[in-house]
JSON list of C-alpha atoms and ligand atoms in Angstrom, two decimals:
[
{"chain": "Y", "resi": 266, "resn": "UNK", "atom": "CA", "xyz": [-7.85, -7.28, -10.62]},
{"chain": "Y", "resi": 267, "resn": "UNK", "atom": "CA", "xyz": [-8.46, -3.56, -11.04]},
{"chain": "Y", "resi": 268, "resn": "UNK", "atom": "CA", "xyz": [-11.82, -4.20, -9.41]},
{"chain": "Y", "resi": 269, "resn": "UNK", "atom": "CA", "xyz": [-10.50, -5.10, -6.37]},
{"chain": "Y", "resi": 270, "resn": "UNK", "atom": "CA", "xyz": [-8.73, -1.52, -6.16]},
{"chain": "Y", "resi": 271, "resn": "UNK", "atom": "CA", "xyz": [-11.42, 0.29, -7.19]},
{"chain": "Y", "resi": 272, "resn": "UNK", "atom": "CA", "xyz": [-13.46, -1.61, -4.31]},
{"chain": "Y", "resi": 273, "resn": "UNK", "atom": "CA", "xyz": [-11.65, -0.40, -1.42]},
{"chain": "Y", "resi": 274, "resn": "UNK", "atom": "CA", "xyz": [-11.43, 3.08, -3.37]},
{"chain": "Y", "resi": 275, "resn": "UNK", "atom": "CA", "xyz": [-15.54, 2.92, -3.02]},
{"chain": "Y", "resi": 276, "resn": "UNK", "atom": "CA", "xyz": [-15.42, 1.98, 0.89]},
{"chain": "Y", "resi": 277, "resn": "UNK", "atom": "CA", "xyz": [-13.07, 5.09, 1.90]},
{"chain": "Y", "resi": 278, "resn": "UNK", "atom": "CA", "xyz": [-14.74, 7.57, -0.77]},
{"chain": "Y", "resi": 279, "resn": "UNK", "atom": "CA", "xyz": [-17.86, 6.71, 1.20]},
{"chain": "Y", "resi": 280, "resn": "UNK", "atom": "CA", "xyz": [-16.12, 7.01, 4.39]},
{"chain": "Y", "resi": 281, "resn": "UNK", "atom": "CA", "xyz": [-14.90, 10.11, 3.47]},
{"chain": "Y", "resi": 282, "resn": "UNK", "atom": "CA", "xyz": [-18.46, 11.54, 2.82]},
{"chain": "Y", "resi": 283, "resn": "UNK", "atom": "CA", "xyz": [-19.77, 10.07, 6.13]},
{"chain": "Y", "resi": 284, "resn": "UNK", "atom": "CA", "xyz": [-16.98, 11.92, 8.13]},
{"chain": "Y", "resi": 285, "resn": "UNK", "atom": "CA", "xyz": [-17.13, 15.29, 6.16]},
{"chain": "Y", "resi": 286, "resn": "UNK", "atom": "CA", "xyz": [-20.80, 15.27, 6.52]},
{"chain": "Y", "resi": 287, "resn": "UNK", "atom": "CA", "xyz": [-20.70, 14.92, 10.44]},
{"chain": "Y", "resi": 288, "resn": "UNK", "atom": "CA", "xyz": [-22.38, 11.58, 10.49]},
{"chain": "Y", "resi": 289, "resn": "UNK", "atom": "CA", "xyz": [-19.26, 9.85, 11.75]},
{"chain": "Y", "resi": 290, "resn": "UNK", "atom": "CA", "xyz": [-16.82, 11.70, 13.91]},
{"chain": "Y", "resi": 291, "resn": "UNK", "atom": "CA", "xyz": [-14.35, 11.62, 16.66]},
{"chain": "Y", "resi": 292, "resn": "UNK", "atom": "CA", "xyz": [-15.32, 8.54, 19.07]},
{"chain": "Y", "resi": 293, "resn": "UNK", "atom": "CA", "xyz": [-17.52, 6.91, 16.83]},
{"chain": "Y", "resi": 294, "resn": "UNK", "atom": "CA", "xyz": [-17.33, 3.12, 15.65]},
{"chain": "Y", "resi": 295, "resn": "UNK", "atom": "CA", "xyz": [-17.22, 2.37, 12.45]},
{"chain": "Y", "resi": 296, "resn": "UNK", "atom": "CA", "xyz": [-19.95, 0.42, 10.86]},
{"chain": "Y", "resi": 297, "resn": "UNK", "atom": "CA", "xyz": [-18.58, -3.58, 10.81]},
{"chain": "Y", "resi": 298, "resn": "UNK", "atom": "CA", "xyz": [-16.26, -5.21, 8.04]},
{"chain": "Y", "resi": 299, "resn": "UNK", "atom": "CA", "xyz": [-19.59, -7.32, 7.17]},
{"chain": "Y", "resi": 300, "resn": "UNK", "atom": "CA", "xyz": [-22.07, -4.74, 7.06]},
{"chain": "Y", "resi": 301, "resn": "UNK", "atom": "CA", "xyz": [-19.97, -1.82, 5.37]},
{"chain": "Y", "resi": 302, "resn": "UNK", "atom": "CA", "xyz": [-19.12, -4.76, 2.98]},
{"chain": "Y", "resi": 303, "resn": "UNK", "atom": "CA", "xyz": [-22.92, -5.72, 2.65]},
{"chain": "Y", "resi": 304, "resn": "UNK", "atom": "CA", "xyz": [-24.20, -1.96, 2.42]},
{"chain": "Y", "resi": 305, "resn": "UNK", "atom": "CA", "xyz": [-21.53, -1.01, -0.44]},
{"chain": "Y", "resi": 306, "resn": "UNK", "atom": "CA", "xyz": [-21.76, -4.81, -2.07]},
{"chain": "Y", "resi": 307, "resn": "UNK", "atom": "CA", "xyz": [-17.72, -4.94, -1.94]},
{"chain": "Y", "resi": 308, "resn": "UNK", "atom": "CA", "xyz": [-15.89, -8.05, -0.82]},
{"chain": "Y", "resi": 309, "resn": "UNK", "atom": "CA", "xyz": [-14.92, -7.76, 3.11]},
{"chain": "Y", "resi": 310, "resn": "UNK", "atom": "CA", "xyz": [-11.29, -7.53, 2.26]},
{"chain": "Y", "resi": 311, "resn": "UNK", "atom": "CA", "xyz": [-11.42, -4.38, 0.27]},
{"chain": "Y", "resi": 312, "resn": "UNK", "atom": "CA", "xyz": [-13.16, -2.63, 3.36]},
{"chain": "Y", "resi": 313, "resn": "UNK", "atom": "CA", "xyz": [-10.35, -3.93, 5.45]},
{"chain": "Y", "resi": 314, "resn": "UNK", "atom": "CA", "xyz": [-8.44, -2.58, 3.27]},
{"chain": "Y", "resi": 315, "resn": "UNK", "atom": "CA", "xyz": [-9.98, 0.43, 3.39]},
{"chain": "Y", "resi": 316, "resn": "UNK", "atom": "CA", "xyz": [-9.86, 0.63, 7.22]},
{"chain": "Y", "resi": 317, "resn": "UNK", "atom": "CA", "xyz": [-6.51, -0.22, 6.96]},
{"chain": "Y", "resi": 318, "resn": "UNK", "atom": "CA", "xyz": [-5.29, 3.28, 5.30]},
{"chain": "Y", "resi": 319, "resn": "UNK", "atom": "CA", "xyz": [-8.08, 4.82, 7.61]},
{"chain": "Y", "resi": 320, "resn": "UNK", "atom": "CA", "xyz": [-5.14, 3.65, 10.28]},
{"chain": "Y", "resi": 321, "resn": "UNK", "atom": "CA", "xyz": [-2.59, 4.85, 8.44]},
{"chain": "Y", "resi": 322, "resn": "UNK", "atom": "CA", "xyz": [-3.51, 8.16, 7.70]},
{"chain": "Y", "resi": 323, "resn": "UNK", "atom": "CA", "xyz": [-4.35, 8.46, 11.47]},
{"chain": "Y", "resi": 324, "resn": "UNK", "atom": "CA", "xyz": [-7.88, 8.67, 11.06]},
{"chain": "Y", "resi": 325, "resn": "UNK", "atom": "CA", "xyz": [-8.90, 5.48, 13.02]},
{"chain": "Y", "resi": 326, "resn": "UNK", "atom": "CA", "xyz": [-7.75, 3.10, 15.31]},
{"chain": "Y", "resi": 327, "resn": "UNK", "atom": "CA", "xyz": [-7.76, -0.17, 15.23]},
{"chain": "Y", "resi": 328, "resn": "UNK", "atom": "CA", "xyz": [-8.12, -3.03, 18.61]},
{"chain": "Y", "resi": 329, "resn": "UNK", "atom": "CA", "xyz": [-5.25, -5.70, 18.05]},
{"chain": "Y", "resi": 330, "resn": "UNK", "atom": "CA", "xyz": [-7.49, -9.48, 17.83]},
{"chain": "Y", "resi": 331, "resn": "UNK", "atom": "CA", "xyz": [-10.74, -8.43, 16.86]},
{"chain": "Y", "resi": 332, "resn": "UNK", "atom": "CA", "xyz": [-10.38, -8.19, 13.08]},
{"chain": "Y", "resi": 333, "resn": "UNK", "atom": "CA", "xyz": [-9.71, -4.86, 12.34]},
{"chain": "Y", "resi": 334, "resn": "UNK", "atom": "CA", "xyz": [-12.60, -2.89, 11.39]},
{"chain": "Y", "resi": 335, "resn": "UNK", "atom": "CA", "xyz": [-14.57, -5.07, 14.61]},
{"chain": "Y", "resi": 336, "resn": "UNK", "atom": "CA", "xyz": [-12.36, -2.60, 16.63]},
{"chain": "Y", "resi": 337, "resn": "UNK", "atom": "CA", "xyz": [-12.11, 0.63, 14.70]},
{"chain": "Y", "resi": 338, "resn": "UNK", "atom": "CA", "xyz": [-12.62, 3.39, 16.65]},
{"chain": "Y", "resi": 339, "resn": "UNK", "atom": "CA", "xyz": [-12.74, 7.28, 14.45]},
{"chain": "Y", "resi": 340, "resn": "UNK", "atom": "CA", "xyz": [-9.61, 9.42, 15.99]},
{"chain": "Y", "resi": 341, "resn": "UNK", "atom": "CA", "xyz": [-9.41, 12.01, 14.45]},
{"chain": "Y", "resi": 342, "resn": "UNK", "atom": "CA", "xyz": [-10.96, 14.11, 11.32]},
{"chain": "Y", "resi": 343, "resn": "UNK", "atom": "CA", "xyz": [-9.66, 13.56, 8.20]},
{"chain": "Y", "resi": 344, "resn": "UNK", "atom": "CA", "xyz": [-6.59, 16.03, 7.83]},
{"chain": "Y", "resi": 345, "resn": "UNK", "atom": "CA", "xyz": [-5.02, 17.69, 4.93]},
{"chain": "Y", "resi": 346, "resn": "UNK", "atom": "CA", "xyz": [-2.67, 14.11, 4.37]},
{"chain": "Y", "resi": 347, "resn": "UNK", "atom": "CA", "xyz": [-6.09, 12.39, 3.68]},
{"chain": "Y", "resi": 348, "resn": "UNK", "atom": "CA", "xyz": [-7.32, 14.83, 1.06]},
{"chain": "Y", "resi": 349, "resn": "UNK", "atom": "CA", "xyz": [-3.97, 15.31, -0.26]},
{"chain": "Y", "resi": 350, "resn": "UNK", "atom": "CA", "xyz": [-4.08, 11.37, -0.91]},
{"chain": "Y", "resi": 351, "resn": "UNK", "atom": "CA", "xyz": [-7.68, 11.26, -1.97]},
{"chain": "Y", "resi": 352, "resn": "UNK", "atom": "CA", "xyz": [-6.35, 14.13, -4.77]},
{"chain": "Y", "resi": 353, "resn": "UNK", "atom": "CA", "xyz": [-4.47, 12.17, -5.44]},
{"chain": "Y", "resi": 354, "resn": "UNK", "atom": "CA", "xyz": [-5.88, 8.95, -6.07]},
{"chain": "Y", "resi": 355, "resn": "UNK", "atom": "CA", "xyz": [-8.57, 10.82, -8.25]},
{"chain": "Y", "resi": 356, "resn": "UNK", "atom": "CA", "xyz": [-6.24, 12.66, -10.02]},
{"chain": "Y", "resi": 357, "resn": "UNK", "atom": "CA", "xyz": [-3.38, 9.49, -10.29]},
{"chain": "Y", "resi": 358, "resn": "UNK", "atom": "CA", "xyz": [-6.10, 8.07, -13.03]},
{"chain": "Y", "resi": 359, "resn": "UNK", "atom": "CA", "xyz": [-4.83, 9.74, -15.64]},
{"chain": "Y", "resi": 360, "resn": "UNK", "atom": "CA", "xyz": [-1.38, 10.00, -15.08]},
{"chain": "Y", "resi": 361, "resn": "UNK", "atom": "CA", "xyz": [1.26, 8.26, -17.55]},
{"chain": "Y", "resi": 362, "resn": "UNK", "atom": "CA", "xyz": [2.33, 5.44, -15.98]},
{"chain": "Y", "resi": 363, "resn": "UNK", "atom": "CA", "xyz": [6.16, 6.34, -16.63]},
{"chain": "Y", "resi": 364, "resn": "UNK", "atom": "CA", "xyz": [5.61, 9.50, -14.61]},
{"chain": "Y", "resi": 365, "resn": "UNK", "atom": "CA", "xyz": [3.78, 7.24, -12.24]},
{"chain": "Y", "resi": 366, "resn": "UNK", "atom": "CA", "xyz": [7.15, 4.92, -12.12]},
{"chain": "Y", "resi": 367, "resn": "UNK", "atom": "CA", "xyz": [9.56, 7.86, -12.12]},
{"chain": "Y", "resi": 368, "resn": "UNK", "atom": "CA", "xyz": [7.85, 9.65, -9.29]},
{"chain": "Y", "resi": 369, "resn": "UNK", "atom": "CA", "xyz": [7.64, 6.15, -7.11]},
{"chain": "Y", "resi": 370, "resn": "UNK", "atom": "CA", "xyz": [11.13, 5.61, -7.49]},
{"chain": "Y", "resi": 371, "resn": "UNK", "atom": "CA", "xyz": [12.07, 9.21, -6.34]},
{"chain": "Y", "resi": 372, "resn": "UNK", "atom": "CA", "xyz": [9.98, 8.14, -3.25]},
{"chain": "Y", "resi": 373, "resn": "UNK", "atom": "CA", "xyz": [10.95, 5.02, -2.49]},
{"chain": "Y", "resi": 374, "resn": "UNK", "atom": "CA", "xyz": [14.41, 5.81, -2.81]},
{"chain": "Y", "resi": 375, "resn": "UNK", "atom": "CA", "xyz": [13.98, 8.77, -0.26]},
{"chain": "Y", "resi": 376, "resn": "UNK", "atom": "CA", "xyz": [12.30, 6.27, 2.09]},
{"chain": "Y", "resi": 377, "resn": "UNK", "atom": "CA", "xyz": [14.77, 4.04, 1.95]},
{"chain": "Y", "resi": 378, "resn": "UNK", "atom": "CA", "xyz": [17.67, 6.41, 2.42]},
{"chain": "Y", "resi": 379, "resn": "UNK", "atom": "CA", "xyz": [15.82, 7.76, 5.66]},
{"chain": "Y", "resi": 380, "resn": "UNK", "atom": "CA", "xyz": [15.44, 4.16, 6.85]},
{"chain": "Y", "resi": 381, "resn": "UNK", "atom": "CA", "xyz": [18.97, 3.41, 6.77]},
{"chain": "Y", "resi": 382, "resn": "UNK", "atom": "CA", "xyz": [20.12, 6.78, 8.39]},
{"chain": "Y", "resi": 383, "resn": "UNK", "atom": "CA", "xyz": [17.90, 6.30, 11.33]},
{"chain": "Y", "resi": 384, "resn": "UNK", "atom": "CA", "xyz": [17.33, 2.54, 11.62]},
{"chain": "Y", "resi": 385, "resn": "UNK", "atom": "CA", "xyz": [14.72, 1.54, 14.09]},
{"chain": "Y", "resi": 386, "resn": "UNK", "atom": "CA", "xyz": [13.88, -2.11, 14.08]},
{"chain": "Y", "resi": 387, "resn": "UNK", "atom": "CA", "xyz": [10.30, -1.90, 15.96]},
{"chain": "Y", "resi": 388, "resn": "UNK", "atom": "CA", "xyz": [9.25, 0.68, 13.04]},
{"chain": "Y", "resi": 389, "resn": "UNK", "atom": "CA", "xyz": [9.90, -1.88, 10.62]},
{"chain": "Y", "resi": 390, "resn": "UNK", "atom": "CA", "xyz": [8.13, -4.84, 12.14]},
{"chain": "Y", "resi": 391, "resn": "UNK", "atom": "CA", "xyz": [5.24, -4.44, 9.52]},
{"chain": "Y", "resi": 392, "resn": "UNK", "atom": "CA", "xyz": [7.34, -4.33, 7.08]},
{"chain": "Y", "resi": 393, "resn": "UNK", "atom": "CA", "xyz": [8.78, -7.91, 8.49]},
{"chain": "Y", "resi": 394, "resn": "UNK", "atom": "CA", "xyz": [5.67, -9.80, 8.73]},
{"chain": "Y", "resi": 395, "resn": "UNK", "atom": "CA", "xyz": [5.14, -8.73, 5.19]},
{"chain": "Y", "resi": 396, "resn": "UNK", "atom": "CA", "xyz": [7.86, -10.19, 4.20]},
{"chain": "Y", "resi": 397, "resn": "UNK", "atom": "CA", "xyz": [7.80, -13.31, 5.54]},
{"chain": "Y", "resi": 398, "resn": "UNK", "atom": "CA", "xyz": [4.00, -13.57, 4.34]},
{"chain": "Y", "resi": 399, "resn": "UNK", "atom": "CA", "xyz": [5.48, -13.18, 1.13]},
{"chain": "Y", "resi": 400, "resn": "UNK", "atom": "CA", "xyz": [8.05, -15.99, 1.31]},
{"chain": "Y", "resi": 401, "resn": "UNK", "atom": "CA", "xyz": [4.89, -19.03, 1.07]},
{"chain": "Y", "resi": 402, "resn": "UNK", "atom": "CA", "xyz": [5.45, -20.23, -2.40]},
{"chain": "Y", "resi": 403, "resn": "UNK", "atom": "CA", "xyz": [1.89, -21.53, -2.38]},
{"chain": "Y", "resi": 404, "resn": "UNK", "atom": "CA", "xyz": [0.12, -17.56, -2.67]},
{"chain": "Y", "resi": 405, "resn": "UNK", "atom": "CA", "xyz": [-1.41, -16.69, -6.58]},
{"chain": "Y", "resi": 406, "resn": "UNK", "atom": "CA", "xyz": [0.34, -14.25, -8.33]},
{"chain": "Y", "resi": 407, "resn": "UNK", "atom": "CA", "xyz": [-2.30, -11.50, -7.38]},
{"chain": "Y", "resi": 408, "resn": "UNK", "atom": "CA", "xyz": [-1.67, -12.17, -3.61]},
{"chain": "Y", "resi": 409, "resn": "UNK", "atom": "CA", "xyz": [1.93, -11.51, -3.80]},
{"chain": "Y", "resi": 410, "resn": "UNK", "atom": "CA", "xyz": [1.68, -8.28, -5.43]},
{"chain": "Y", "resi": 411, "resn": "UNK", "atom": "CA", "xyz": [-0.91, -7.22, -2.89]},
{"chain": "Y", "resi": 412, "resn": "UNK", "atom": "CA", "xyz": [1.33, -8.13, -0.32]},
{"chain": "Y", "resi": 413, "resn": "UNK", "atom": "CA", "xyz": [4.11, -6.59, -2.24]},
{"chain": "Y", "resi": 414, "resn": "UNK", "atom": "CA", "xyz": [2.18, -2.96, -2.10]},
{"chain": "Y", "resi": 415, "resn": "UNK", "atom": "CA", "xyz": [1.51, -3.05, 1.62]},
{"chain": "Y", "resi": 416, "resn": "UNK", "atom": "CA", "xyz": [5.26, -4.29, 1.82]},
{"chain": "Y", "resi": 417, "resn": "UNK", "atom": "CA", "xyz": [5.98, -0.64, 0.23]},
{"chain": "Y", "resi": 418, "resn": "UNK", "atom": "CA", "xyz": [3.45, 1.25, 1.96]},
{"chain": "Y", "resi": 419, "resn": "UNK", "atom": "CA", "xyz": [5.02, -0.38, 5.27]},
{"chain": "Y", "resi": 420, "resn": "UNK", "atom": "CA", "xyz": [8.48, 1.27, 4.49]},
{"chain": "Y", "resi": 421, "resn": "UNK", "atom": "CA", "xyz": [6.96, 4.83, 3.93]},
{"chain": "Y", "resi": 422, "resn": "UNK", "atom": "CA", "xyz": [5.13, 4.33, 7.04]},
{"chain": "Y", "resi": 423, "resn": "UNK", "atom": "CA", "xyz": [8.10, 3.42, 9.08]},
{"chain": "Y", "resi": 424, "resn": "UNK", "atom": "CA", "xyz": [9.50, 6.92, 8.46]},
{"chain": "Y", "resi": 425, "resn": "UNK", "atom": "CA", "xyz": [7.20, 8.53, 10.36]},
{"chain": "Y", "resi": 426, "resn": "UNK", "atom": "CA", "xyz": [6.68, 11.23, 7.50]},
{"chain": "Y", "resi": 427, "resn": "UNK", "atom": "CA", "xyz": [3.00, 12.17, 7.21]},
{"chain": "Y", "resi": 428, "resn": "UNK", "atom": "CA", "xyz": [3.12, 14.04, 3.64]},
{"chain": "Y", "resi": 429, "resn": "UNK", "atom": "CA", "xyz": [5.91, 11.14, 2.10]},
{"chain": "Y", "resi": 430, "resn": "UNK", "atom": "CA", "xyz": [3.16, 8.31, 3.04]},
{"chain": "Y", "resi": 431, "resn": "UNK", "atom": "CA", "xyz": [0.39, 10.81, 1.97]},
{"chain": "Y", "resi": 432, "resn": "UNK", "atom": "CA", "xyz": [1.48, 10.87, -1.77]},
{"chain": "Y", "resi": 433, "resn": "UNK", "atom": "CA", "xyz": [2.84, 7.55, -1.81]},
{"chain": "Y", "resi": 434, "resn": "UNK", "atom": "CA", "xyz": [-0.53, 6.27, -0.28]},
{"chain": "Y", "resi": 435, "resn": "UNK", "atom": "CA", "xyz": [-2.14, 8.71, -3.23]},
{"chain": "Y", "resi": 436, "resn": "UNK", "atom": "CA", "xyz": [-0.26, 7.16, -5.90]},
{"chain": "Y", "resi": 437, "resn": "UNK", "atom": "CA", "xyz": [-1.20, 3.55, -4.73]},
{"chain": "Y", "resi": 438, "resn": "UNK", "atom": "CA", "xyz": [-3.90, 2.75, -6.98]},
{"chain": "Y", "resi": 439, "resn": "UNK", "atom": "CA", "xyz": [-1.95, 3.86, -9.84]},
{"chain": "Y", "resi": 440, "resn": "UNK", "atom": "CA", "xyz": [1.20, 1.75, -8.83]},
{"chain": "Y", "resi": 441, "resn": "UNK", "atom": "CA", "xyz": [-1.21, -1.61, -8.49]},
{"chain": "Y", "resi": 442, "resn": "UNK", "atom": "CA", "xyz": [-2.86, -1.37, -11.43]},
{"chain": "Y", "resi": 443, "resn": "UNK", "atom": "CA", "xyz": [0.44, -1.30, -13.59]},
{"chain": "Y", "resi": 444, "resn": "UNK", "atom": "CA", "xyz": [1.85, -3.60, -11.31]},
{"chain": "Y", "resi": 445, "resn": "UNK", "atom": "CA", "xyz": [-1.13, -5.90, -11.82]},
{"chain": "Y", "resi": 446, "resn": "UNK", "atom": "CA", "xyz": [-1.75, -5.17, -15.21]},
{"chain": "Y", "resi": 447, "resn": "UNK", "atom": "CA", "xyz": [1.85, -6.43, -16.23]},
{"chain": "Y", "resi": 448, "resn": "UNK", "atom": "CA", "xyz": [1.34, -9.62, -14.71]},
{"chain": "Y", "resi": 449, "resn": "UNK", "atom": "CA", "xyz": [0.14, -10.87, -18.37]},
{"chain": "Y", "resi": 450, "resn": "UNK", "atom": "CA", "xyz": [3.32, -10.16, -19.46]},
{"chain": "Y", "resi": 451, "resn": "UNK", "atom": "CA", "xyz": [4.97, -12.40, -17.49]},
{"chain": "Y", "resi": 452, "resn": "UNK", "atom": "CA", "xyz": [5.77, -16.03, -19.02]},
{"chain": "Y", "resi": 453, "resn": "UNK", "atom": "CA", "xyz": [7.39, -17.44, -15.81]},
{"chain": "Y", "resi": 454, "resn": "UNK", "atom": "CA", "xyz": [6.01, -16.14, -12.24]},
{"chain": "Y", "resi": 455, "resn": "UNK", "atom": "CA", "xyz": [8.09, -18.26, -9.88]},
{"chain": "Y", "resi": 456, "resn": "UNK", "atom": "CA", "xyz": [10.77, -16.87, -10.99]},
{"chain": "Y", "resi": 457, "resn": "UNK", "atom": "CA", "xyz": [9.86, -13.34, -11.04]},
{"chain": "Y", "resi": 458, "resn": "UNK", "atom": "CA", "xyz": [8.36, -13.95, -7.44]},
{"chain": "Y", "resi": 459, "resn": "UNK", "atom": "CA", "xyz": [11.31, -15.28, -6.36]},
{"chain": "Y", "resi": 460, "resn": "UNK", "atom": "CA", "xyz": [13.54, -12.98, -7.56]},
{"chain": "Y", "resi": 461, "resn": "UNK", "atom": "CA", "xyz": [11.14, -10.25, -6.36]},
{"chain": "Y", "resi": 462, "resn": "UNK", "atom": "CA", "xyz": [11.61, -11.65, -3.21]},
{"chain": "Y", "resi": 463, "resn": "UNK", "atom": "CA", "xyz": [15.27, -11.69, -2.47]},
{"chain": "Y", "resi": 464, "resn": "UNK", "atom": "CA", "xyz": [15.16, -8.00, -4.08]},
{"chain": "Y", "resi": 465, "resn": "UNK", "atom": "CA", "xyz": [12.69, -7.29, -1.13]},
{"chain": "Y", "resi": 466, "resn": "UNK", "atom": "CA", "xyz": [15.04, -9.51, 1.41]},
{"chain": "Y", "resi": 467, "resn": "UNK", "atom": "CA", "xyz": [17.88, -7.30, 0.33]},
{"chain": "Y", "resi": 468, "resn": "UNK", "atom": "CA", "xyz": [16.40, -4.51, 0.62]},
{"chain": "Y", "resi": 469, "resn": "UNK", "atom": "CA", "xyz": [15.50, -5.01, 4.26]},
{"chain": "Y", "resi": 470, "resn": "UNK", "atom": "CA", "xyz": [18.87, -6.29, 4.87]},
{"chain": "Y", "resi": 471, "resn": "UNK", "atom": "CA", "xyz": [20.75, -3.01, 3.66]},
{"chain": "Y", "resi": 472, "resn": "UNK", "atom": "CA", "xyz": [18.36, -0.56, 5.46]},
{"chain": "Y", "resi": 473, "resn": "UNK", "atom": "CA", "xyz": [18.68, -3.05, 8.85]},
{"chain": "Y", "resi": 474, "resn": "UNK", "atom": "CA", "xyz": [22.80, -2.56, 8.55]},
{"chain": "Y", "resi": 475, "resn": "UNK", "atom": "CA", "xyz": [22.22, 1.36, 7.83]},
{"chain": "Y", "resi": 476, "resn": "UNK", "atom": "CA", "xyz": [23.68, 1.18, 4.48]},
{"chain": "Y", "resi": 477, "resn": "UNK", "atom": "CA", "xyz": [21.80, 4.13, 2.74]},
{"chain": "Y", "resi": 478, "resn": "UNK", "atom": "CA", "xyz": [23.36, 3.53, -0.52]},
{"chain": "Y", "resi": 479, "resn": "UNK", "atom": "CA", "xyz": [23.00, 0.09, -1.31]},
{"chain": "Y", "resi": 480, "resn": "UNK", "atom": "CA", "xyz": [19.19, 0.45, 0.17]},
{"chain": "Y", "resi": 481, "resn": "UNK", "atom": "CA", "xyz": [18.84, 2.93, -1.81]},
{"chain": "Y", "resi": 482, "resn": "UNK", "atom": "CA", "xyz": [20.22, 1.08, -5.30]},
{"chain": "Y", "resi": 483, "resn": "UNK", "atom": "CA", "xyz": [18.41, -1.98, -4.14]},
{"chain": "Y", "resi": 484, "resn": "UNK", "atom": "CA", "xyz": [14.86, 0.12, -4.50]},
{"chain": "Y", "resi": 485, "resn": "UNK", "atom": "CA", "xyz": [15.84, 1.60, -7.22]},
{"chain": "Y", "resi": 486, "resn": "UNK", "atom": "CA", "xyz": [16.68, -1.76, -9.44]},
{"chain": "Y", "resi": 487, "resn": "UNK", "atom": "CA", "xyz": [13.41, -3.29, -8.20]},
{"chain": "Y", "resi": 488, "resn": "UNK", "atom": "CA", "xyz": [11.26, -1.34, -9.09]},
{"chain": "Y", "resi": 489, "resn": "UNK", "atom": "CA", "xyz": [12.96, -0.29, -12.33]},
{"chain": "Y", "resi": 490, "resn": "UNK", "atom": "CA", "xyz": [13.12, -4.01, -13.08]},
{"chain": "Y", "resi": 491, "resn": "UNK", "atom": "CA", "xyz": [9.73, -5.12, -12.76]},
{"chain": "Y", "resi": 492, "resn": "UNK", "atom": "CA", "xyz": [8.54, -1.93, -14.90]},
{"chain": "Y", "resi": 493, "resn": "UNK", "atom": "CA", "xyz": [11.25, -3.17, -17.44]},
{"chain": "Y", "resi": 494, "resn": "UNK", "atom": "CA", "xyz": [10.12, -6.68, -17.53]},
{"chain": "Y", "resi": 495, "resn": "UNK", "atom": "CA", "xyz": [6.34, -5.63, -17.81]},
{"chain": "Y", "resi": 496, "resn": "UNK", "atom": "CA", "xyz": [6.73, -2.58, -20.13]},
{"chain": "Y", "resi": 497, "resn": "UNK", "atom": "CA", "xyz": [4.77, -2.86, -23.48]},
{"chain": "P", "resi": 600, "resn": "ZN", "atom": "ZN1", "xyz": [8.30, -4.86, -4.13]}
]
């Protein structure tokens, strides 16, 4: 499982390089899912995820219907968010994981909170789709927590707060791989998944009706839940 994050770690640490070093820049394309997958022998999923917090982090964008690294086109340079998050991610490695689960919740619940305050529904369409992808009873285990990340990442996003979806962005590998790593310590997944679910339904719910508290007690308990359930 760790494998697969360390795989789309590899495609934007060599994207990185190619952009500092001026061999990719500002109106370029990038290099095709297929071939970027083929030249770094990763799977083509963990470059789109790669490409995928490219977009985030402003660096690329992406065409709507062509896959989307078939229509990534470089917008900017890398800026200090992307560094700070690529710090970040190097240094996350050898954080404790309780500091890892402290700091996420101190996030999370600040997203949350801003949410609420300032609902916007077309911010939080992402976050949605997400959510709905993660109602098919049929996806594996691993699926729904990858789903479950981007589900997080999709809040920060919505905030519009560069530096909040910088760190939280940083501290991703570190939250999937104790998020994936506890999965052997769980006897009965449907019902984890489904209770991980309505938490995320919830969740929505409170921050759609601007209640701030309740969003924020609803982030708060599910993540603090999970990290219970999984704990050594
Ligand atoms: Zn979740």
């Amino acid at each position: 499982m760790a494998e697969t994050t360390r795989a789309w770690r590899t495609v934007l640490d060599h994207l990185e390089r190619e952009l500092g070093e001026g061999r990719l820049g500002p109106g370029d394309r990038l290099p095709g899912e297929r071939e970027l997958a083929a030249r770094l022998g990763v799977g083509r999923s963990s470059v789109r995820e790669a490409v995928r917090v490219l977009d985030v982090m402003g660096v690329v964008r992406t065409a709507t219907g062509s896959g989307p690294s078939a229509g990534a086109i470089i917008v900017a340079r890398p800026g200090a968010g992307m560094s700070t998050m690529l710090r970040l991610q190097t240094a996350a490695q050898a954080f404790g994981v309780d500091d890892v689960v402290a700091t996420r919740v101190a996030l999370e619940v600040a997203v949350v909170g801003t949410l609420a305050a300032a609902y916007d529904d077309t911010h939080l369409a992402p976050a949605r789709e997400l959510l709905v992808a993660m109602g098919d009873d049929a996806l594996a285990p691993e699926e729904f927590l990858a789903l479950d990340a981007r589900f997080h990442l999709a809040l920060a996003e919505a905030t519009g707060n560069q530096v909040m979806l910088a760190v939280m962005a940083g501290l991703r590998t570190a939250i999937e791989d104790y998020v994936r790593l506890g999965l052997a310590r769980i006897d009965d997944w449907s019902a984890t998944g489904a209770r991980l679910h309505a938490e995320h339904t919830a969740l929505l719910d409170a921050v759609a009706s601007g209640r701030a508290d309740a969003a924020r007690t609803c982030v708060a308990d599910h993540i603090h839940g999970y990290f219970a359930q999984i704990r050594p």
